[in-house]
PDB file of C-alpha atoms in Angstrom:
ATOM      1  CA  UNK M 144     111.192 104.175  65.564  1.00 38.00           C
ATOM      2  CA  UNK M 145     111.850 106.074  61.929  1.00 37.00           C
ATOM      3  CA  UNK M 146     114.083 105.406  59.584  1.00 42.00           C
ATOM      4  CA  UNK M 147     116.381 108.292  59.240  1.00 42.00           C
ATOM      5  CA  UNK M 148     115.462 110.139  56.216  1.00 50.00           C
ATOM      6  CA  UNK M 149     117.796 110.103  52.875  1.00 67.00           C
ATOM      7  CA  UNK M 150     119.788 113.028  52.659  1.00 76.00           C
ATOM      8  CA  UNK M 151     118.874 115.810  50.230  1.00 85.00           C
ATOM      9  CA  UNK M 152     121.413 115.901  47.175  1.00 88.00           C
ATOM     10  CA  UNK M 153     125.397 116.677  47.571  1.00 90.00           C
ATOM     11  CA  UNK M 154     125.963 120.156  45.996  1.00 89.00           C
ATOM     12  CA  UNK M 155     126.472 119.298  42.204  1.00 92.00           C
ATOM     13  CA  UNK M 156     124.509 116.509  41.672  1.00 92.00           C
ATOM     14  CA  UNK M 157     121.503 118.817  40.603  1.00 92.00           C
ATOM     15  CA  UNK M 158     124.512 119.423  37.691  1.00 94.00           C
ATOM     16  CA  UNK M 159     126.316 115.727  37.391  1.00 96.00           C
ATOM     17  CA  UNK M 160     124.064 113.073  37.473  1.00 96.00           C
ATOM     18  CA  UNK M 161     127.018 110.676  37.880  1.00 96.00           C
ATOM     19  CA  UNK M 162     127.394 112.672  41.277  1.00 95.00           C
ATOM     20  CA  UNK M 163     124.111 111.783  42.529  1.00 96.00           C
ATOM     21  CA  UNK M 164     124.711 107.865  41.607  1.00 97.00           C
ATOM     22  CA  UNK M 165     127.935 107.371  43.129  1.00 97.00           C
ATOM     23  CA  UNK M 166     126.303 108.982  46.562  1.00 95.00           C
ATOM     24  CA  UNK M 167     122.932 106.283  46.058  1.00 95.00           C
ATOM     25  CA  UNK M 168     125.082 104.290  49.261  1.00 94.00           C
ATOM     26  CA  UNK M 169     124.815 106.056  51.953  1.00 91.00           C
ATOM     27  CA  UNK M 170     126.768 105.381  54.904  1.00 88.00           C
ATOM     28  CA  UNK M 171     124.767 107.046  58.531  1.00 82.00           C
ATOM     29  CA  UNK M 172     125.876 107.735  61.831  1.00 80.00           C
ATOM     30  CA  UNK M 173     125.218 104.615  64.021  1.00 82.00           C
ATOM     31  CA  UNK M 174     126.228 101.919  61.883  1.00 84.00           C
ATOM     32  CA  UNK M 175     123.338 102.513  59.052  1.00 86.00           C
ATOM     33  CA  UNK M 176     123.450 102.530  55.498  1.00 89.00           C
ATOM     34  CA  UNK M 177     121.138 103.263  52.795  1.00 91.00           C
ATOM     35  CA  UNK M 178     121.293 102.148  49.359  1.00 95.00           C
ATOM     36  CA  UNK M 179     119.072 103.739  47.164  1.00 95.00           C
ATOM     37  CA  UNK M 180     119.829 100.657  44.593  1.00 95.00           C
ATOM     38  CA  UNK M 181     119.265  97.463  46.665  1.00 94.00           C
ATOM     39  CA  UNK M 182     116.300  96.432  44.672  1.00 95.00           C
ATOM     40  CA  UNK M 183     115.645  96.685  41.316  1.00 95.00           C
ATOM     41  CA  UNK M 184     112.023  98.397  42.312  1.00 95.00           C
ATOM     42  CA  UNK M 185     114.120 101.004  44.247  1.00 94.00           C
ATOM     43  CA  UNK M 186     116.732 100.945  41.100  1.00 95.00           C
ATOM     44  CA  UNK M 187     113.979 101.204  38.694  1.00 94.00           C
ATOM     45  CA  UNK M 188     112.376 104.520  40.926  1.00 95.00           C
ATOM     46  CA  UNK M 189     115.859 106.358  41.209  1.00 95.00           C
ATOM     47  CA  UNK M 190     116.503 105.762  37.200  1.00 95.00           C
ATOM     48  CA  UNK M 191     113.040 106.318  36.343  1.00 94.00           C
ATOM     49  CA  UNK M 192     113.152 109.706  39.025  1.00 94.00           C
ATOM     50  CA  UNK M 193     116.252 110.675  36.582  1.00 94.00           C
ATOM     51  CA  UNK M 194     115.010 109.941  33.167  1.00 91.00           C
ATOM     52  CA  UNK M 195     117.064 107.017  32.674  1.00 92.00           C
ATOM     53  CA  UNK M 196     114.423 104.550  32.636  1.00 89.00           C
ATOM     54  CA  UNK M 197     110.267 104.238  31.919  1.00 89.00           C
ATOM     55  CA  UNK M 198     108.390 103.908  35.414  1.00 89.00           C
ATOM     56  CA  UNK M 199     107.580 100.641  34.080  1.00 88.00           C
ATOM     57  CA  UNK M 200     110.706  99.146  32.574  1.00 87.00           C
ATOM     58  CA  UNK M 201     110.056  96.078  34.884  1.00 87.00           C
ATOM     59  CA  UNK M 202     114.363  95.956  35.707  1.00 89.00           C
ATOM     60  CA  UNK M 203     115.465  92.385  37.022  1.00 91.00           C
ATOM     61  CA  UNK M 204     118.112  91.839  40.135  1.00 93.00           C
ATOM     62  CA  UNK M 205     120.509  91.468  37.188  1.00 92.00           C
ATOM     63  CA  UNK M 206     120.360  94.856  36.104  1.00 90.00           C
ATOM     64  CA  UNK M 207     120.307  96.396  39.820  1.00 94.00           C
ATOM     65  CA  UNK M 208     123.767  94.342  39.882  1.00 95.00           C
ATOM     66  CA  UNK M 209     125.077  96.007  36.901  1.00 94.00           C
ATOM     67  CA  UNK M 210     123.920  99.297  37.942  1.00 95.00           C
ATOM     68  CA  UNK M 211     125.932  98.546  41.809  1.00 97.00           C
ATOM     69  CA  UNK M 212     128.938  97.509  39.950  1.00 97.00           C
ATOM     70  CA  UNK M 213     129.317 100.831  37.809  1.00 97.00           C
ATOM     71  CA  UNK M 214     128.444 102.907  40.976  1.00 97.00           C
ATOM     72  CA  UNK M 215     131.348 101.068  42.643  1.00 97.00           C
ATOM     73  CA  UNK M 216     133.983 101.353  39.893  1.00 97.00           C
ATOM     74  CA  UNK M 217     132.632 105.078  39.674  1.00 96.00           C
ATOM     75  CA  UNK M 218     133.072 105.700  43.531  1.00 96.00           C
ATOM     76  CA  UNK M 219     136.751 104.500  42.717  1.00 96.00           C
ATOM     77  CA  UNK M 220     137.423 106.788  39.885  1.00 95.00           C
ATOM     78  CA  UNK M 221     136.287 109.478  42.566  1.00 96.00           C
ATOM     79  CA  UNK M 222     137.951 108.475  45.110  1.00 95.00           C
ATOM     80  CA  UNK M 223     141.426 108.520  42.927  1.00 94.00           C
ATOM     81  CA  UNK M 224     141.018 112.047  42.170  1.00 94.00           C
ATOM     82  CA  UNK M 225     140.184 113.196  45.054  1.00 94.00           C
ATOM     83  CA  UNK M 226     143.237 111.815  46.490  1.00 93.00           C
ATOM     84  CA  UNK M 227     144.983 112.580  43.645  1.00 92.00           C
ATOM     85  CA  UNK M 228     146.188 108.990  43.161  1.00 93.00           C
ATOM     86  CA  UNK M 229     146.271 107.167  39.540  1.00 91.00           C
ATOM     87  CA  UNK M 230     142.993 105.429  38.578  1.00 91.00           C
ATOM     88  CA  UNK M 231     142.449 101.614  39.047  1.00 91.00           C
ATOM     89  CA  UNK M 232     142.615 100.343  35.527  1.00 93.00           C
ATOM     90  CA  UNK M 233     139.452  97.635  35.994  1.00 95.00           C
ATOM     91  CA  UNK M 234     137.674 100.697  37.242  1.00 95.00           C
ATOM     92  CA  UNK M 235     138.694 102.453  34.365  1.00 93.00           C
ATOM     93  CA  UNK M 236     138.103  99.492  32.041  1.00 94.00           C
ATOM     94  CA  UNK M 237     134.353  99.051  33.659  1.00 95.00           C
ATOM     95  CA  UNK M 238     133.805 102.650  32.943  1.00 94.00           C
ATOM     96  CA  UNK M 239     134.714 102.447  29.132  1.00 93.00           C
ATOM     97  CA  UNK M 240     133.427  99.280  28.704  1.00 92.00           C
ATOM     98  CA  UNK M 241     129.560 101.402  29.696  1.00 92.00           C
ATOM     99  CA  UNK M 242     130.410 103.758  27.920  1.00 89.00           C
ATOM    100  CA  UNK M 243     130.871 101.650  24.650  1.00 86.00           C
ATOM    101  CA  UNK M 244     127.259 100.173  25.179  1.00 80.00           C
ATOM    102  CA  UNK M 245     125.285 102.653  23.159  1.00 70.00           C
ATOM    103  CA  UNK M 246     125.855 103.913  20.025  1.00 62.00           C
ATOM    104  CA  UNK M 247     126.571 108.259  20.308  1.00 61.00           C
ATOM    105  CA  UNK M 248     124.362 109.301  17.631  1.00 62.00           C
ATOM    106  CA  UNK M 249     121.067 109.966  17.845  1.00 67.00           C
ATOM    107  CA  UNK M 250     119.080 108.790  15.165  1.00 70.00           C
ATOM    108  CA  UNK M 251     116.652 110.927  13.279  1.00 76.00           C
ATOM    109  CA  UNK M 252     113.088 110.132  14.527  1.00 75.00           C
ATOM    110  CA  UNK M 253     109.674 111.887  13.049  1.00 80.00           C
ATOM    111  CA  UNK M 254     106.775 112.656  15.323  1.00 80.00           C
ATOM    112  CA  UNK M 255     103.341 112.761  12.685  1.00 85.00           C
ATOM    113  CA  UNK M 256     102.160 115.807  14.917  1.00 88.00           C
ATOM    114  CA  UNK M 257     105.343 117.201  16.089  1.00 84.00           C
ATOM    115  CA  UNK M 258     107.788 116.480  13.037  1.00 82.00           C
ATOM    116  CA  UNK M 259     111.554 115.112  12.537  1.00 82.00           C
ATOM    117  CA  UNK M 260     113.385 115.096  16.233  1.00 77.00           C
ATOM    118  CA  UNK M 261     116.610 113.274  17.165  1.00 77.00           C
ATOM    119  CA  UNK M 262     116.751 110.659  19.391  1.00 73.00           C
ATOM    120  CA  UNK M 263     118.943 107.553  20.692  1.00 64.00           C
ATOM    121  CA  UNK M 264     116.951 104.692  20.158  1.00 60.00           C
ATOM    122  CA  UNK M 265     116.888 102.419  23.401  1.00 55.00           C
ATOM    123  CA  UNK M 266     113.698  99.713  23.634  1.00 57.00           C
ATOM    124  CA  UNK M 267     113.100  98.276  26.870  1.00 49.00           C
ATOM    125  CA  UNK M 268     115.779  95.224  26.287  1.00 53.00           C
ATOM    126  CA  UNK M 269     118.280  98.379  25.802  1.00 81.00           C
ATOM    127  CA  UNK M 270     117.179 100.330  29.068  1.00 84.00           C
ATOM    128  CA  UNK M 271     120.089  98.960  31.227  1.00 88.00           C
ATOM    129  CA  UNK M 272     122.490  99.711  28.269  1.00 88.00           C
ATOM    130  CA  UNK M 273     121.246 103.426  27.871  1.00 86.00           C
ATOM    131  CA  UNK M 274     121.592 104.049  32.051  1.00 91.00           C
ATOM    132  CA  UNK M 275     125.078 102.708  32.108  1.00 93.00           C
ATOM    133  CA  UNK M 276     126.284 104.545  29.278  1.00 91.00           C
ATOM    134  CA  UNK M 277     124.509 107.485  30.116  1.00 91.00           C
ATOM    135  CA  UNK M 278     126.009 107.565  33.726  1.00 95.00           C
ATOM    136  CA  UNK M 279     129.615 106.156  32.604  1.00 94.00           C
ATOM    137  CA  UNK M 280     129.432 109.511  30.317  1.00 92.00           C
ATOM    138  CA  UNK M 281     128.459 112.100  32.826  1.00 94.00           C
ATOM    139  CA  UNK M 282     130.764 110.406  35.407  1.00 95.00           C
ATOM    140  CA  UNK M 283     133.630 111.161  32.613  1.00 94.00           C
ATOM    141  CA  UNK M 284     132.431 114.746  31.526  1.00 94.00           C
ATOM    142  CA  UNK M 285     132.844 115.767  34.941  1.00 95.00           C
ATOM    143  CA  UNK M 286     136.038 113.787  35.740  1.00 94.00           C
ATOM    144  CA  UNK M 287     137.744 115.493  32.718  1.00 94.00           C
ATOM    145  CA  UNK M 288     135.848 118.974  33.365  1.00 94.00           C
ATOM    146  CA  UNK M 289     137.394 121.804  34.935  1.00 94.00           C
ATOM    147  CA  UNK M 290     134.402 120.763  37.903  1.00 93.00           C
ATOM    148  CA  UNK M 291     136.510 117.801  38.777  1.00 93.00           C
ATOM    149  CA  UNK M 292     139.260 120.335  40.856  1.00 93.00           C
ATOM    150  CA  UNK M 293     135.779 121.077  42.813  1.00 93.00           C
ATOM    151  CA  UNK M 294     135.471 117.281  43.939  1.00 94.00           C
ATOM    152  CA  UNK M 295     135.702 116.240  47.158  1.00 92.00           C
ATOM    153  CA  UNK M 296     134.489 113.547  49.891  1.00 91.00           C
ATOM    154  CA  UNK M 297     132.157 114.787  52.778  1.00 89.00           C
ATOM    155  CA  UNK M 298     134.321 115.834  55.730  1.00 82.00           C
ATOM    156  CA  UNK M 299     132.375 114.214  58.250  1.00 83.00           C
ATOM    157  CA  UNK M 300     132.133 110.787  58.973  1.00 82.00           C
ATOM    158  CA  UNK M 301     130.665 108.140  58.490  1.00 86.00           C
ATOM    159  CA  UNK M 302     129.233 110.140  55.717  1.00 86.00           C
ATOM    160  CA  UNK M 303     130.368 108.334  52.394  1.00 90.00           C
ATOM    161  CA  UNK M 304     128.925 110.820  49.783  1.00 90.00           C
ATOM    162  CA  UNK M 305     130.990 112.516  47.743  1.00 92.00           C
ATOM    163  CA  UNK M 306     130.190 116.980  46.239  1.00 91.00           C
ATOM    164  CA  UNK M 307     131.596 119.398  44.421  1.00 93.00           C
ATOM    165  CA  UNK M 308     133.123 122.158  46.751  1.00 90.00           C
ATOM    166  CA  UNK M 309     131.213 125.732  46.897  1.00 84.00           C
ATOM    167  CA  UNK M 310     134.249 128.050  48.635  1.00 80.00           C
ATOM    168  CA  UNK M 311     134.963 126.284  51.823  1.00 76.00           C
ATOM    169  CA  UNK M 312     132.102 124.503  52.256  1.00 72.00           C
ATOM    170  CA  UNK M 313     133.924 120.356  52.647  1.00 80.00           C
ATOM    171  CA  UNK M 314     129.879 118.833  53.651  1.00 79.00           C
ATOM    172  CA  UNK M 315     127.664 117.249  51.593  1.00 83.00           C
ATOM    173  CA  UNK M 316     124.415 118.532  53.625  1.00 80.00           C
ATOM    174  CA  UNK M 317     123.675 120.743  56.561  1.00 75.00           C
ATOM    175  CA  UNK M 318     123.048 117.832  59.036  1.00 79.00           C
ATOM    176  CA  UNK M 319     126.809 116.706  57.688  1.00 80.00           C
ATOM    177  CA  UNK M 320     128.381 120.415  58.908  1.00 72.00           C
ATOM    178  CA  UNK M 321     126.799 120.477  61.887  1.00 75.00           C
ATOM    179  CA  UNK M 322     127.601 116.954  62.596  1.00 74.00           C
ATOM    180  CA  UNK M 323     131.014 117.796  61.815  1.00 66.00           C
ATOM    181  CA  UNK M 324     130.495 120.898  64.063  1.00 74.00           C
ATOM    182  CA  UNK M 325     129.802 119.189  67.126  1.00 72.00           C
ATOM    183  CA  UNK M 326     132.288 116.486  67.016  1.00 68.00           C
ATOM    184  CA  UNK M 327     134.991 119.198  66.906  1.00 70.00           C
ATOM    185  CA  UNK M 328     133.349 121.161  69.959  1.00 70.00           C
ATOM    186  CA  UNK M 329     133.008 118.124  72.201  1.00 66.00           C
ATOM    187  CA  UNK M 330     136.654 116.988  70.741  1.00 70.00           C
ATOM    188  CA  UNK M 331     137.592 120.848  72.361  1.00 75.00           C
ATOM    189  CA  UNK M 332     135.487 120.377  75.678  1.00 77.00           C
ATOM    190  CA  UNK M 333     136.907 116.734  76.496  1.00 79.00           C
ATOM    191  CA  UNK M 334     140.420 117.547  75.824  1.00 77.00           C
ATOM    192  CA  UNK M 335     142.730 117.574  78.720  1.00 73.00           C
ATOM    193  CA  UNK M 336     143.527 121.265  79.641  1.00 68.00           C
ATOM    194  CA  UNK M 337     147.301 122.264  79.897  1.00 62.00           C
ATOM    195  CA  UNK M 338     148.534 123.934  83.530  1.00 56.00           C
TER     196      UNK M 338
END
């Protein structure tokens, strides 16, 4: 038997990076779940897949724990706007305290072939540092974007991901909708009928 294959991305996280982390746990029909960050090899490939990491930064268990940790105070955040519900202040806290890991400016850098370029420095010891606070940023740019009246959680269950609506569309994927589909027809066939 197959594992059942990871989703393709929630509509905006092609746009929101932060969109695409909090939806790296993936909750599937049957009692399954996926997470995308359960080892740092699988942490360092999704990072490294997003340009928030070298292929080879070598990350430890201790930074795949970090990484869970800001994905679950991030989840929260989400979660509290899309219910419309004040923000839990640790979650909150977490968030700013990422975000306060890496210095904003980028330093001027000079390539001999290519000339001066700007950069934010981050060496390998920094890697961890530069993911968080790159992901505790995009996470707040689209909290405090006009994008954020967009968010939503999948309507079909178990489905844990969260996307940014496109018109009525309330499903992260089409396996979700039709999912979703099918659980209202058979709710429709199996309901008692009225005399």
């Amino acid at each position: 038997m197959t594992a059942e294959p990871v989703l393709p991305p929630a509509p905006g996280a092609d746009e929101y990076v932060a969109l695409d982390f909090v939806n790296s746990a993936i909750a599937l029909p049957g009692g399954q779940f996926i997470d995308l960050l359960g080892t740092p090899k699988g942490t360092n490939e999704w990072l490294a897949e997003r340009g928030l990491a070298p292929a080879d930064a070598g990350l430890q268990e201790m930074c795949t724990t970090q990484l869970r940790s800001l994905r679950e105070h991030l989840r929260a955040l989400f979660a509290a706007r899309v219910a419309g519900i004040p923000a839990l202040p640790g979650a909150l806290a977490a968030v700013n305290d990422a975000l306060r890991r890496v210095p904003t400016a980028a330093l001027l850098q000079w390539d001999e072939k290519e000339g001066p370029y700007r950069a934010a420095p981050h060496p390998i010891n920094e890697v961890m540092d530069h993911a968080l606070a790159t992901l505790a940023a995009n996470a707040a740019d689209l909290l405090t974007h006009p994008d954020a009246e967009r968010l939503t959680a999948c309507g079909s269950t178990p489905c844990n991901r969260y996307l940014l609506r496109h018109g009525r569309r309330h499903w992260c994927s089409t396996r979700c909708g039709d999912r979703a589909r099918a659980a209202r027809a058979y709710a429709r066939r199996t309901q008692p009928q009225a005399d």
